[in-house]
XYZ file of C-alpha atoms in Angstrom:
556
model
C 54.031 77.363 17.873
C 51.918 80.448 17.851
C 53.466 83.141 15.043
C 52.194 87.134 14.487
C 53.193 89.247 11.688
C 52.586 92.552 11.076
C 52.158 93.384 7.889
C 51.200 91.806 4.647
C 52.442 92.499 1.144
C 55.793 91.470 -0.003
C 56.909 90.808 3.314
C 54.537 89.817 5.563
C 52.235 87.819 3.478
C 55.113 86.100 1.889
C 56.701 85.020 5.418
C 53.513 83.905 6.358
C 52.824 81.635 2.737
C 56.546 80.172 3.478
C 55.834 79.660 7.410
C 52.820 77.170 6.645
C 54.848 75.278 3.565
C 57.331 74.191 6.030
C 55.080 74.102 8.817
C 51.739 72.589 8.490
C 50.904 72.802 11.879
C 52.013 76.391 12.442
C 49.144 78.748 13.943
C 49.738 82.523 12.244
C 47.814 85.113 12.362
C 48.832 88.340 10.109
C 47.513 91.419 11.378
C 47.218 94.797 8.474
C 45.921 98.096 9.026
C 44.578 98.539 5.169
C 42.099 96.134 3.492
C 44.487 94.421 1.046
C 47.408 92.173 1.997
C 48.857 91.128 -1.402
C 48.895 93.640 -4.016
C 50.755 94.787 -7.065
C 52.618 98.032 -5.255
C 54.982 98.249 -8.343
C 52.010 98.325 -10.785
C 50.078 100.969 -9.091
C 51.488 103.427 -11.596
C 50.091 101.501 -14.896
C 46.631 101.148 -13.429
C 47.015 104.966 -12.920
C 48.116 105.127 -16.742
C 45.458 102.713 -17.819
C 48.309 100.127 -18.800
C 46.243 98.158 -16.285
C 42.573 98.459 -16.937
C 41.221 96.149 -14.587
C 41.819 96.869 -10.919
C 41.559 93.716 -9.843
C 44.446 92.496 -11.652
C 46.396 94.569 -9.018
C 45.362 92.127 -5.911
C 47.787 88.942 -5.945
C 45.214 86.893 -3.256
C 42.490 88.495 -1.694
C 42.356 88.177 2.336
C 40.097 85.275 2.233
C 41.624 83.487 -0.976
C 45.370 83.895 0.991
C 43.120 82.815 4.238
C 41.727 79.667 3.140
C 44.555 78.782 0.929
C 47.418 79.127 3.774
C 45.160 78.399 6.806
C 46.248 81.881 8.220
C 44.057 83.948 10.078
C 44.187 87.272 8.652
C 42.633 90.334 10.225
C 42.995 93.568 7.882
C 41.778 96.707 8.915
C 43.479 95.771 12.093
C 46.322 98.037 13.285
C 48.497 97.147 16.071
C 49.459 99.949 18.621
C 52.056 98.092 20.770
C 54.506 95.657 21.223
C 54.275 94.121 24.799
C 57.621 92.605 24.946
C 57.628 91.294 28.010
C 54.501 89.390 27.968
C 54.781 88.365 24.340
C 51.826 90.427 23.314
C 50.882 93.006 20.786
C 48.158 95.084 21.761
C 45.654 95.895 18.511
C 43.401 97.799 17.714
C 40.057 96.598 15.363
C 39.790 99.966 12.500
C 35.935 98.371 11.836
C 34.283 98.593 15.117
C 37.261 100.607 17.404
C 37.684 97.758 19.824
C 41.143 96.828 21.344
C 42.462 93.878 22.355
C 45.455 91.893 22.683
C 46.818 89.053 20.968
C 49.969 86.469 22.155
C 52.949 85.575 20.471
C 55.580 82.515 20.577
C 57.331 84.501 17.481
C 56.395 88.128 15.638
C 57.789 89.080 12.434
C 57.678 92.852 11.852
C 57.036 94.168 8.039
C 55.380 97.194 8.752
C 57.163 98.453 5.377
C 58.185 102.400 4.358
C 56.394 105.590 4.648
C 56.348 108.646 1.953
C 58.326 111.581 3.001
C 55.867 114.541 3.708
C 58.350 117.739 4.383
C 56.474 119.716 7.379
C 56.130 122.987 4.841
C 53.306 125.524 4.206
C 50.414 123.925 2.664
C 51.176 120.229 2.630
C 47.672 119.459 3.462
C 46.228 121.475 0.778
C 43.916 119.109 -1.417
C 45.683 117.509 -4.809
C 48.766 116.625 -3.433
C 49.118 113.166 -3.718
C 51.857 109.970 -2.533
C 52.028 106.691 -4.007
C 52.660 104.042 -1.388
C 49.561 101.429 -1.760
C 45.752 100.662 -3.239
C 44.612 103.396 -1.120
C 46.866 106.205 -2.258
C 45.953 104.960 -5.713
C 42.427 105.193 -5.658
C 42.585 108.736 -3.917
C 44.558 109.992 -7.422
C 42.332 107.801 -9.918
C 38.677 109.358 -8.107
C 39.682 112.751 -6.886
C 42.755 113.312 -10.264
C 42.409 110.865 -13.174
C 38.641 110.618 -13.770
C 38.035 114.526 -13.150
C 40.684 115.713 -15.416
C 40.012 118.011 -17.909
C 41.599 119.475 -21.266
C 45.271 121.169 -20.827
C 45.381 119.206 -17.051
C 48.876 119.713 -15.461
C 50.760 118.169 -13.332
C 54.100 118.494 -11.231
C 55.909 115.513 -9.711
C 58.722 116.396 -6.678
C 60.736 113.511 -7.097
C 63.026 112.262 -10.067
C 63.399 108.611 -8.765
C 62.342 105.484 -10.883
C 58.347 105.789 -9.410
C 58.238 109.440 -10.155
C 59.652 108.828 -13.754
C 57.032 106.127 -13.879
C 54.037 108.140 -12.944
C 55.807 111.011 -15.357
C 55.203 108.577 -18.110
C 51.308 107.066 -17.136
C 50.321 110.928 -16.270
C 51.107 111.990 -19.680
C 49.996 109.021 -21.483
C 46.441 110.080 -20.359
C 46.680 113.926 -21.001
C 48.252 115.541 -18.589
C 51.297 118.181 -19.023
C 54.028 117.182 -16.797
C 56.717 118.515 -14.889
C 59.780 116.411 -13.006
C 61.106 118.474 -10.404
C 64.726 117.215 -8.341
C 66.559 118.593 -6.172
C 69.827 116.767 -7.143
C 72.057 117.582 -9.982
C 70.257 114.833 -12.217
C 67.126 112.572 -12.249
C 67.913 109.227 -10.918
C 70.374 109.935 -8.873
C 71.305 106.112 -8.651
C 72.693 106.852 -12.453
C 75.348 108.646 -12.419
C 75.483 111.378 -14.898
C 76.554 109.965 -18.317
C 73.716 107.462 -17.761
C 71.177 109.769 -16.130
C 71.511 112.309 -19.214
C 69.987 110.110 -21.676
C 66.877 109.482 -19.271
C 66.626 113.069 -19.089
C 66.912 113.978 -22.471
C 63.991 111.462 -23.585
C 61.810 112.630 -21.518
C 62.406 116.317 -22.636
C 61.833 114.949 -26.174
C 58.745 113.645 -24.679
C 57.578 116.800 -23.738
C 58.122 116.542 -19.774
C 59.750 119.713 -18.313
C 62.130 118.474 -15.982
C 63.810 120.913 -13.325
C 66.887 119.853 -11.406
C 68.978 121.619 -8.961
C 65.890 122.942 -7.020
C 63.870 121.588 -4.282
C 60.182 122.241 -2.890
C 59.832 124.773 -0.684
C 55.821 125.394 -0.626
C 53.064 125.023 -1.381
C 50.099 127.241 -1.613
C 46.621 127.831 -3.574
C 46.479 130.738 -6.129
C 43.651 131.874 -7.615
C 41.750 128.547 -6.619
C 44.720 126.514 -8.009
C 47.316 124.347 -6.289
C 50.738 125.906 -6.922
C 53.975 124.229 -6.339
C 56.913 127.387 -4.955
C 60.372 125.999 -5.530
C 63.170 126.615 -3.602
C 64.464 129.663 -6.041
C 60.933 131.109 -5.827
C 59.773 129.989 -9.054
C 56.128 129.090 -9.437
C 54.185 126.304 -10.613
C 50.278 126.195 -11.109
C 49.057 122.693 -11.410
C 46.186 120.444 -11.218
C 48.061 118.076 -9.119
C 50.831 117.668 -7.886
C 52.608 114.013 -6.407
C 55.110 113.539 -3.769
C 57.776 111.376 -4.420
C 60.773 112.805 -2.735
C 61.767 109.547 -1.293
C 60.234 106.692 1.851
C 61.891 106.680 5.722
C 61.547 102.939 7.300
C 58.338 102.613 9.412
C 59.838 102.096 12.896
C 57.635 103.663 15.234
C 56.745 100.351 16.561
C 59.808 98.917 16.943
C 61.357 102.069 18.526
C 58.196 102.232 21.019
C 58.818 98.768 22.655
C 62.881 99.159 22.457
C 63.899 97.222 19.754
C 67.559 98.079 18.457
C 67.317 101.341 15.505
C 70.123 100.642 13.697
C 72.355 103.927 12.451
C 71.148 104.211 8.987
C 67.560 104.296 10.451
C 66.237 101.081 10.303
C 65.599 98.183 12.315
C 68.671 96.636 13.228
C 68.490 93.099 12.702
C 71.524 90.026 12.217
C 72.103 87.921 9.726
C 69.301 85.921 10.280
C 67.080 88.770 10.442
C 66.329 88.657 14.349
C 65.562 92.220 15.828
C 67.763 92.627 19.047
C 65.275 90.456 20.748
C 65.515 86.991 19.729
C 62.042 86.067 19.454
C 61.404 88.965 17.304
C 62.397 88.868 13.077
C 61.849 92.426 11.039
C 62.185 92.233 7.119
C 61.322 94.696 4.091
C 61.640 98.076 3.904
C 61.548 99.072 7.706
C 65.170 97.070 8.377
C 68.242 97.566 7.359
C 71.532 95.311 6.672
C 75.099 95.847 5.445
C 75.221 96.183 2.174
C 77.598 93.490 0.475
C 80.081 96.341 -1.502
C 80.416 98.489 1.094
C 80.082 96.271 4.326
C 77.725 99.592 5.572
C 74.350 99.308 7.268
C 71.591 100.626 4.778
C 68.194 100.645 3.918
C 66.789 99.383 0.733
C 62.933 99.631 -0.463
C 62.646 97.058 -2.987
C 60.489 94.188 -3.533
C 62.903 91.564 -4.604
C 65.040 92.000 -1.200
C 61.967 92.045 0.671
C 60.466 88.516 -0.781
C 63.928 86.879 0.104
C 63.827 88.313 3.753
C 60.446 86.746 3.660
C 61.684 83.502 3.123
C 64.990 83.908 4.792
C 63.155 84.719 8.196
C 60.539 82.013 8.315
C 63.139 78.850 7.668
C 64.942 80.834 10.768
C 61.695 81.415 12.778
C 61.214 77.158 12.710
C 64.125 76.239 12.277
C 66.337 78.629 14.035
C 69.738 80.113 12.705
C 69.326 78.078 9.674
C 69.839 80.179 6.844
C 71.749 83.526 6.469
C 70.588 86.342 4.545
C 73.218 87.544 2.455
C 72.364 91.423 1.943
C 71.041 93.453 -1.312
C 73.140 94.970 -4.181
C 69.863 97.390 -4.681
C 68.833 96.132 -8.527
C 66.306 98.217 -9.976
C 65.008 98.972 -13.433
C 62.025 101.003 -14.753
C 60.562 101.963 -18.031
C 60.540 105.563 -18.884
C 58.651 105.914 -22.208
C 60.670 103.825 -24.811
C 63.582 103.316 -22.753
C 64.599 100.894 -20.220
C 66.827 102.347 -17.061
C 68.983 100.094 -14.473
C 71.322 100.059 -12.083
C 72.662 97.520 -9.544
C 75.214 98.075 -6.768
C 76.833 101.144 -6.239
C 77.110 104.666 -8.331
C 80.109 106.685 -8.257
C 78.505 109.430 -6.168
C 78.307 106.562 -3.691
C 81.555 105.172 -4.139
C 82.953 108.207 -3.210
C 80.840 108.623 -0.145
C 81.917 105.085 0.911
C 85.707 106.336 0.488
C 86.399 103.058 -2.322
C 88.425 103.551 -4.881
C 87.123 102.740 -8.262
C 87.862 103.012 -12.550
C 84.679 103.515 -14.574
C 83.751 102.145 -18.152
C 80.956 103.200 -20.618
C 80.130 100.923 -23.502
C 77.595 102.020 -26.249
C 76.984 98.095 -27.526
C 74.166 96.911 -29.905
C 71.427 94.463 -27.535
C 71.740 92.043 -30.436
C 74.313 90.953 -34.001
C 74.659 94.706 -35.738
C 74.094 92.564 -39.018
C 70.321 92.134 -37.743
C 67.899 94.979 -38.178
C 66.066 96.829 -35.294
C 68.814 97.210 -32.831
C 69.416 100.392 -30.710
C 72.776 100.861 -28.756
C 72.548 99.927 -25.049
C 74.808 102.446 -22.667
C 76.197 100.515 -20.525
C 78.789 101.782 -17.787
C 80.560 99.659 -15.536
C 82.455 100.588 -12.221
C 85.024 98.428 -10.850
C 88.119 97.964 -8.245
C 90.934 99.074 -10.040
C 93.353 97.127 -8.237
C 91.052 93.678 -7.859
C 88.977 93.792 -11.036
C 85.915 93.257 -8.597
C 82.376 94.605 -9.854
C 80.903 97.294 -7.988
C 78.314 98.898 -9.634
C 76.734 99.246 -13.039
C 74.079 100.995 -14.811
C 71.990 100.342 -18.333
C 70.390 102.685 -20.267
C 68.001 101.697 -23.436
C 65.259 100.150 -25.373
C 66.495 96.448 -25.479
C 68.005 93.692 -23.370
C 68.784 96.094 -20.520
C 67.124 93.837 -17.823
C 69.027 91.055 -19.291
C 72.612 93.247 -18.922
C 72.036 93.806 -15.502
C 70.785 90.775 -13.775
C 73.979 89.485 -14.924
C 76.785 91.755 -13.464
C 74.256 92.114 -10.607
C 74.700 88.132 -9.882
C 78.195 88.377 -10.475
C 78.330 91.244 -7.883
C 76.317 89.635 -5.302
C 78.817 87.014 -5.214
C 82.179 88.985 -5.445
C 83.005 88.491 -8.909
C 84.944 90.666 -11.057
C 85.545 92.028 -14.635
C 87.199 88.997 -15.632
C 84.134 86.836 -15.007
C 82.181 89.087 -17.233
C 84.925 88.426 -20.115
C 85.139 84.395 -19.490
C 81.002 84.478 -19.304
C 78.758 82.572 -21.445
C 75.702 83.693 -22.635
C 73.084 82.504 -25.424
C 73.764 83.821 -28.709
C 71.877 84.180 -32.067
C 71.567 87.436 -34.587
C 68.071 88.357 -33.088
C 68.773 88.245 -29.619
C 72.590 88.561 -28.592
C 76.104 89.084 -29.933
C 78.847 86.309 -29.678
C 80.284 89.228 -27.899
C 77.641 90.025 -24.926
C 77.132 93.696 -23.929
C 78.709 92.871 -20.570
C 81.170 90.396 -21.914
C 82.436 93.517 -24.495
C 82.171 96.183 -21.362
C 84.550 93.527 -19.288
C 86.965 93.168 -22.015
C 87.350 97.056 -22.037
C 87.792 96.889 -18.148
C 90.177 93.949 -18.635
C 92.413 96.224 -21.016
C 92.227 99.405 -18.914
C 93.743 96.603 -15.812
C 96.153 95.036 -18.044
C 97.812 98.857 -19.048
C 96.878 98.706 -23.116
C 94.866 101.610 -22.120
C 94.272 104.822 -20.460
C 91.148 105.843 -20.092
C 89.857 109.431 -19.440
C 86.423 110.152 -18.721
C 84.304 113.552 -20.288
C 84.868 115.232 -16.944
C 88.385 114.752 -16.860
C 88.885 115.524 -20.626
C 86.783 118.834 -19.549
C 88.997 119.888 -16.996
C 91.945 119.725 -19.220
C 90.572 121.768 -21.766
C 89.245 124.089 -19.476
C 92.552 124.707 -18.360
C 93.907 124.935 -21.850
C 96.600 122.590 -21.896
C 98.497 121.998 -24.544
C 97.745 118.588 -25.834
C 97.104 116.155 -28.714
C 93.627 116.645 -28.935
C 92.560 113.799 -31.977
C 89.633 112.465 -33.029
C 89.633 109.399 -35.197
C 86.635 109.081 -36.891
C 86.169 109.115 -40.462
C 85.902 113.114 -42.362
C 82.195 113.149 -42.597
C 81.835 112.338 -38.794
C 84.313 114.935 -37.845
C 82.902 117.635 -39.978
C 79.075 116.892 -38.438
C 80.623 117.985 -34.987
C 83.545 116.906 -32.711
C 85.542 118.747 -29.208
C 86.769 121.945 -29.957
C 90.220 121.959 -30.646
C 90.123 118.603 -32.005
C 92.340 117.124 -35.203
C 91.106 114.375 -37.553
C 93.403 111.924 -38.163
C 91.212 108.892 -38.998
C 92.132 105.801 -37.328
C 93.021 103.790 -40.850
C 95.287 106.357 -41.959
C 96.523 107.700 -38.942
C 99.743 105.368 -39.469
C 100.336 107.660 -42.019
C 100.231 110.725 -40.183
C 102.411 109.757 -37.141
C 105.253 112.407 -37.932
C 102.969 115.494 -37.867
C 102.059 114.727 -34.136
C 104.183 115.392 -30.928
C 104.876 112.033 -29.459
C 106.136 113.953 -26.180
C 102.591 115.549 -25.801
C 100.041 114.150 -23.594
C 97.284 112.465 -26.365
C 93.698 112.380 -25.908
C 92.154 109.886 -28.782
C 88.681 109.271 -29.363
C 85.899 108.053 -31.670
C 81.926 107.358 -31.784
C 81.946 105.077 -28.937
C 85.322 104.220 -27.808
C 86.439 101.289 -30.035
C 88.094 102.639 -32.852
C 89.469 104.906 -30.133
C 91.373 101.978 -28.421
C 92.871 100.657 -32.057
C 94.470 104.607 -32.244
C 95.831 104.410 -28.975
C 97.416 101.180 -28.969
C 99.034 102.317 -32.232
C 100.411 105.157 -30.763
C 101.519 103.768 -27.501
C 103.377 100.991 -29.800
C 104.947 103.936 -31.748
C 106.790 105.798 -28.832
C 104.178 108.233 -27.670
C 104.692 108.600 -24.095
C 101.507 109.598 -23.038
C 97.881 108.454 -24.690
C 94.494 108.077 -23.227
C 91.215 107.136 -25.076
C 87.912 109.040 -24.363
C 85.542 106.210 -22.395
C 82.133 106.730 -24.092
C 83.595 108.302 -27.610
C 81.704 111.626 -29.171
C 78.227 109.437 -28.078
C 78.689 109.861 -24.424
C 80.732 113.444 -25.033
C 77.748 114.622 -26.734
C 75.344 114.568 -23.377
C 77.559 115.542 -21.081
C 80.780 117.452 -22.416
C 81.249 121.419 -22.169
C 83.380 121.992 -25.220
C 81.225 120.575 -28.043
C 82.242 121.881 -31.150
């Protein structure tokens, strides 16, 4: 059995390492139109940063190393131009010498990856404008950016997703002023805001401008300097300037020979990853699949996914319908200076696309025993089926155990599970590392009480629009004097929550009550005291004064 594949990297080359452990007899050949076929994409960043000194550290097996070790015959710098579908051909073309020639199939795998978004606007071409998609983009910005820059070097990056926050971070680490621009509300966009406004305030106490609400709109050379135009006009002289507005599936060969495009733009493929011709497979970045929450076709551009496809499609391409790929809850972290960002499943701006009803939580836990020193909160927020209990999204923002936080809810949501897993979960625990209550464990108990009716919760925005309205309500914050004098919500009382037993008569019990605290906790001992003491109508702030603080209007 004769395979192809097109494409190496996390796909390709790991389909093809898989094919020839359960195949010893398999002939592959693995064709790539750039000179590497295993490389470090996600640490192309911290070689720009010098995180990475050593280049070569980037390259996972050389062509030759994978060669000999696999008994693959790989041909980089070798670009095929066509599928021949009906003669089980692809047609190639050699990038050394120019010739063409054909090669034959019994099975091709497609993993011809994503390509950077390059808007068709003035000046595009114009030189230090950069992407980030492999080795080749990278050396482009270390010759022609990195090792010419000079003293006061700027910078803008288009683009406030997890790479351009990345390269944010490595650019300024070696000199350069920075600049974030995004065209959405908020950087990250798969945060939602409560989580996304901590990222953005550390990197403004880093010293990184960050613009939001405004998209690119030109570019053009001033004065013999690159200058990014914004959609409201405004200017921005820089050095260089990175694209990182987003990557489209790489379909053009699929769509040439007639292979199904599936409606969210990738290539369609079933369960076991088979294009709409059977002796065809597609993984990575240029497919896409339902996605398990939302049972919608979508496209994810993520390495983990795109090693399990890998695997997933060889076992089917010898043994055939063997093994069914399951989908991807999109998990995805990245450092940003001294904090750690994550998210897995599905945001509330998405669940709101996707029509699914949800109730949110935010937790401000410490990553390990409060007792032992060193700790910094970790934000935590935690969307679920308010009907079900089933988790379907969740984000982490902070300097420790964030990774740790959401691997965990993200297994539980691969496989369905709900907030009540998370409080009947067991997890290693001693002072330096953990707390006998877990971050998630603690964010599913809070879930678990807003389900079982001992709460209410209301979130900033809803506490906002109340206010903004100028209702009359209990309006009570239960923190102790000295918090409530350093700032609370305008409008506010302090009744703090170990006396406020004692001050039950001077408050309206027919009023609707807003309580809340630092983080929520103390907030949730007030309420249930109240709603035990005939007050008809109490809800506790999710997120306390911490969460209030970044993104409430009526600070005080």
């Amino acid at each position: 059995m004769k395979y192809v594949i097109i494409g190496g990297v996390a796909g390709g080359a790991s389909a093809a390492a898989r094919l020839k452990r359960i195949n010893e007899d398999a002939e592959i050949v693995l064709f790539e139109k750039g000179e590497h076929i295993s490389y470090a994409n996600c640490g192309l960043p911290y070689y720009i940063g010098n995180t990475i000194e050593d280049r070569k550290k980037l390259f996972l097996q050389t062509p030759v190393s994978f060669g000999n070790r696999y008994d693959v015959d790989v041909r980089t710098l070798n670009e095929v131009t066509a599928i021949n579908r009906d003669r089980k051909t692809v047609s190639v073309k050699n990038l050394r010498n120019g010739k063409e020639y054909e090669e034959d199939y019994d099975i091709l795998l497609l993993s011809p990856g994503a390509e950077p978004i390059k808007p068709a606007i003035q000046g595009i071409d114009l030189p230090g404008i950069f992407t980030l998609r492999n080795v080749a983009d990278c050396d482009r910005i270390k010759m022609q950016a990195i090792d010419q820059m000079h003293d006061n070097a700027t910078a803008v990056i288009i683009g406030g997703g997890f790479i351009g926050l990345e390269m944010a971070e490595n650019l300024c680490k070696i000199g350069y002023a920075v600049t974030v621009v995004e065209k959405a509300t908020h950087v990250l966009t798969p945060l939602d805001w409560p989580m996304a406004a901590i990222v953005q305030q550390h990197l403004q106490d880093k010293g990184v401008r960050v613009i939001t609400q405004n998209g690119l709109s030109a570019f053009q050379e001033k004065d013999g300097k690159l200058s990014v135009v914004l959609e409201d006009h405004t200017e921005l002289p820089c050095d260089i300037a990175i694209l990182s507005i987003g990557v489209r599936p790489n379909i053009a060969l699929a769509q040439a020979c007639g292979l199904k495009i599936g409606e969210a733009g990738g290539i369609w493929v079933n369960e076991y990853l088979q294009t709409s011709d059977e002796c065809i497979f597609a993984v990575g970045d240029a497919i896409e699949f339902p996605h398990p929450v939302t049972g919608k076709p979508y496209c994810n551009f993520l390495a983990g996914p795109a090693n399990l496809q890998a695997r997933t499609a060889a076992m089917n391409m010898v043994y055939p319908q063997s093994v069914q790929y399951q989908g991807s809850v999109a998990t995805a972290i990245a450092k940003i200076f001294e904090l750690t960002a994550a998210s897995t499943g599905l945001s509330e701006a998405a669940l709101q696309k996707a029509g699914i009803a949800y109730q949110t939580v935010i937790t401000h836990p410490a990553p390990h025993a409060t007792y032992y020193p060193g700790g910094q909160p970790i934000h935590l927020k935690l969307n679920f089926c308010p009907e079900s209990g089933r988790i379907l999204g969740a984000q982490a923002v902070g300097s420790q155990n964030v990774d740790k936080q959401i691997d965990v809810i993200s297994l539980l949501l691969k496989h369905q599970g709900t907030i009540f897993d998370l409080v009947n979960s067991e997890h290693a625990y001693a002072p330096p590392y953990g707390s006998a209550k877990s971050p998630v464990m603690f964010a599913g108990m809070v879930a678990e009480n807003i389900l079982s009716h001992l709460m209410n919760p209301i979130q900033a925005a809803e506490l906002d629009e109340i206010l903004d309205k100028q209702e009359d309500i209990n309006l009570i914050d239960v923190r102790e004097i000295q918090e409530f004098k350093v700032g609370t919500i305008e409008g506010a009382e302090n009744y703090p929550v170990d006396e406020l037993r004692e001050f039950l008569e001077d408050i309206q019990p027919d009023k609707k009550t807003v309580v809340f605290c630092e983080v929520g906790l103390r907030g949730y001992v007030a309420a249930r005291i109240l709603m035990q003491s005939g007050f008809e109508e109490v809800y506790n702030l999710i997120g306390g004064m911490k969460t209030y603080r970044l993104v409430g209007k009526h600070n005080k």
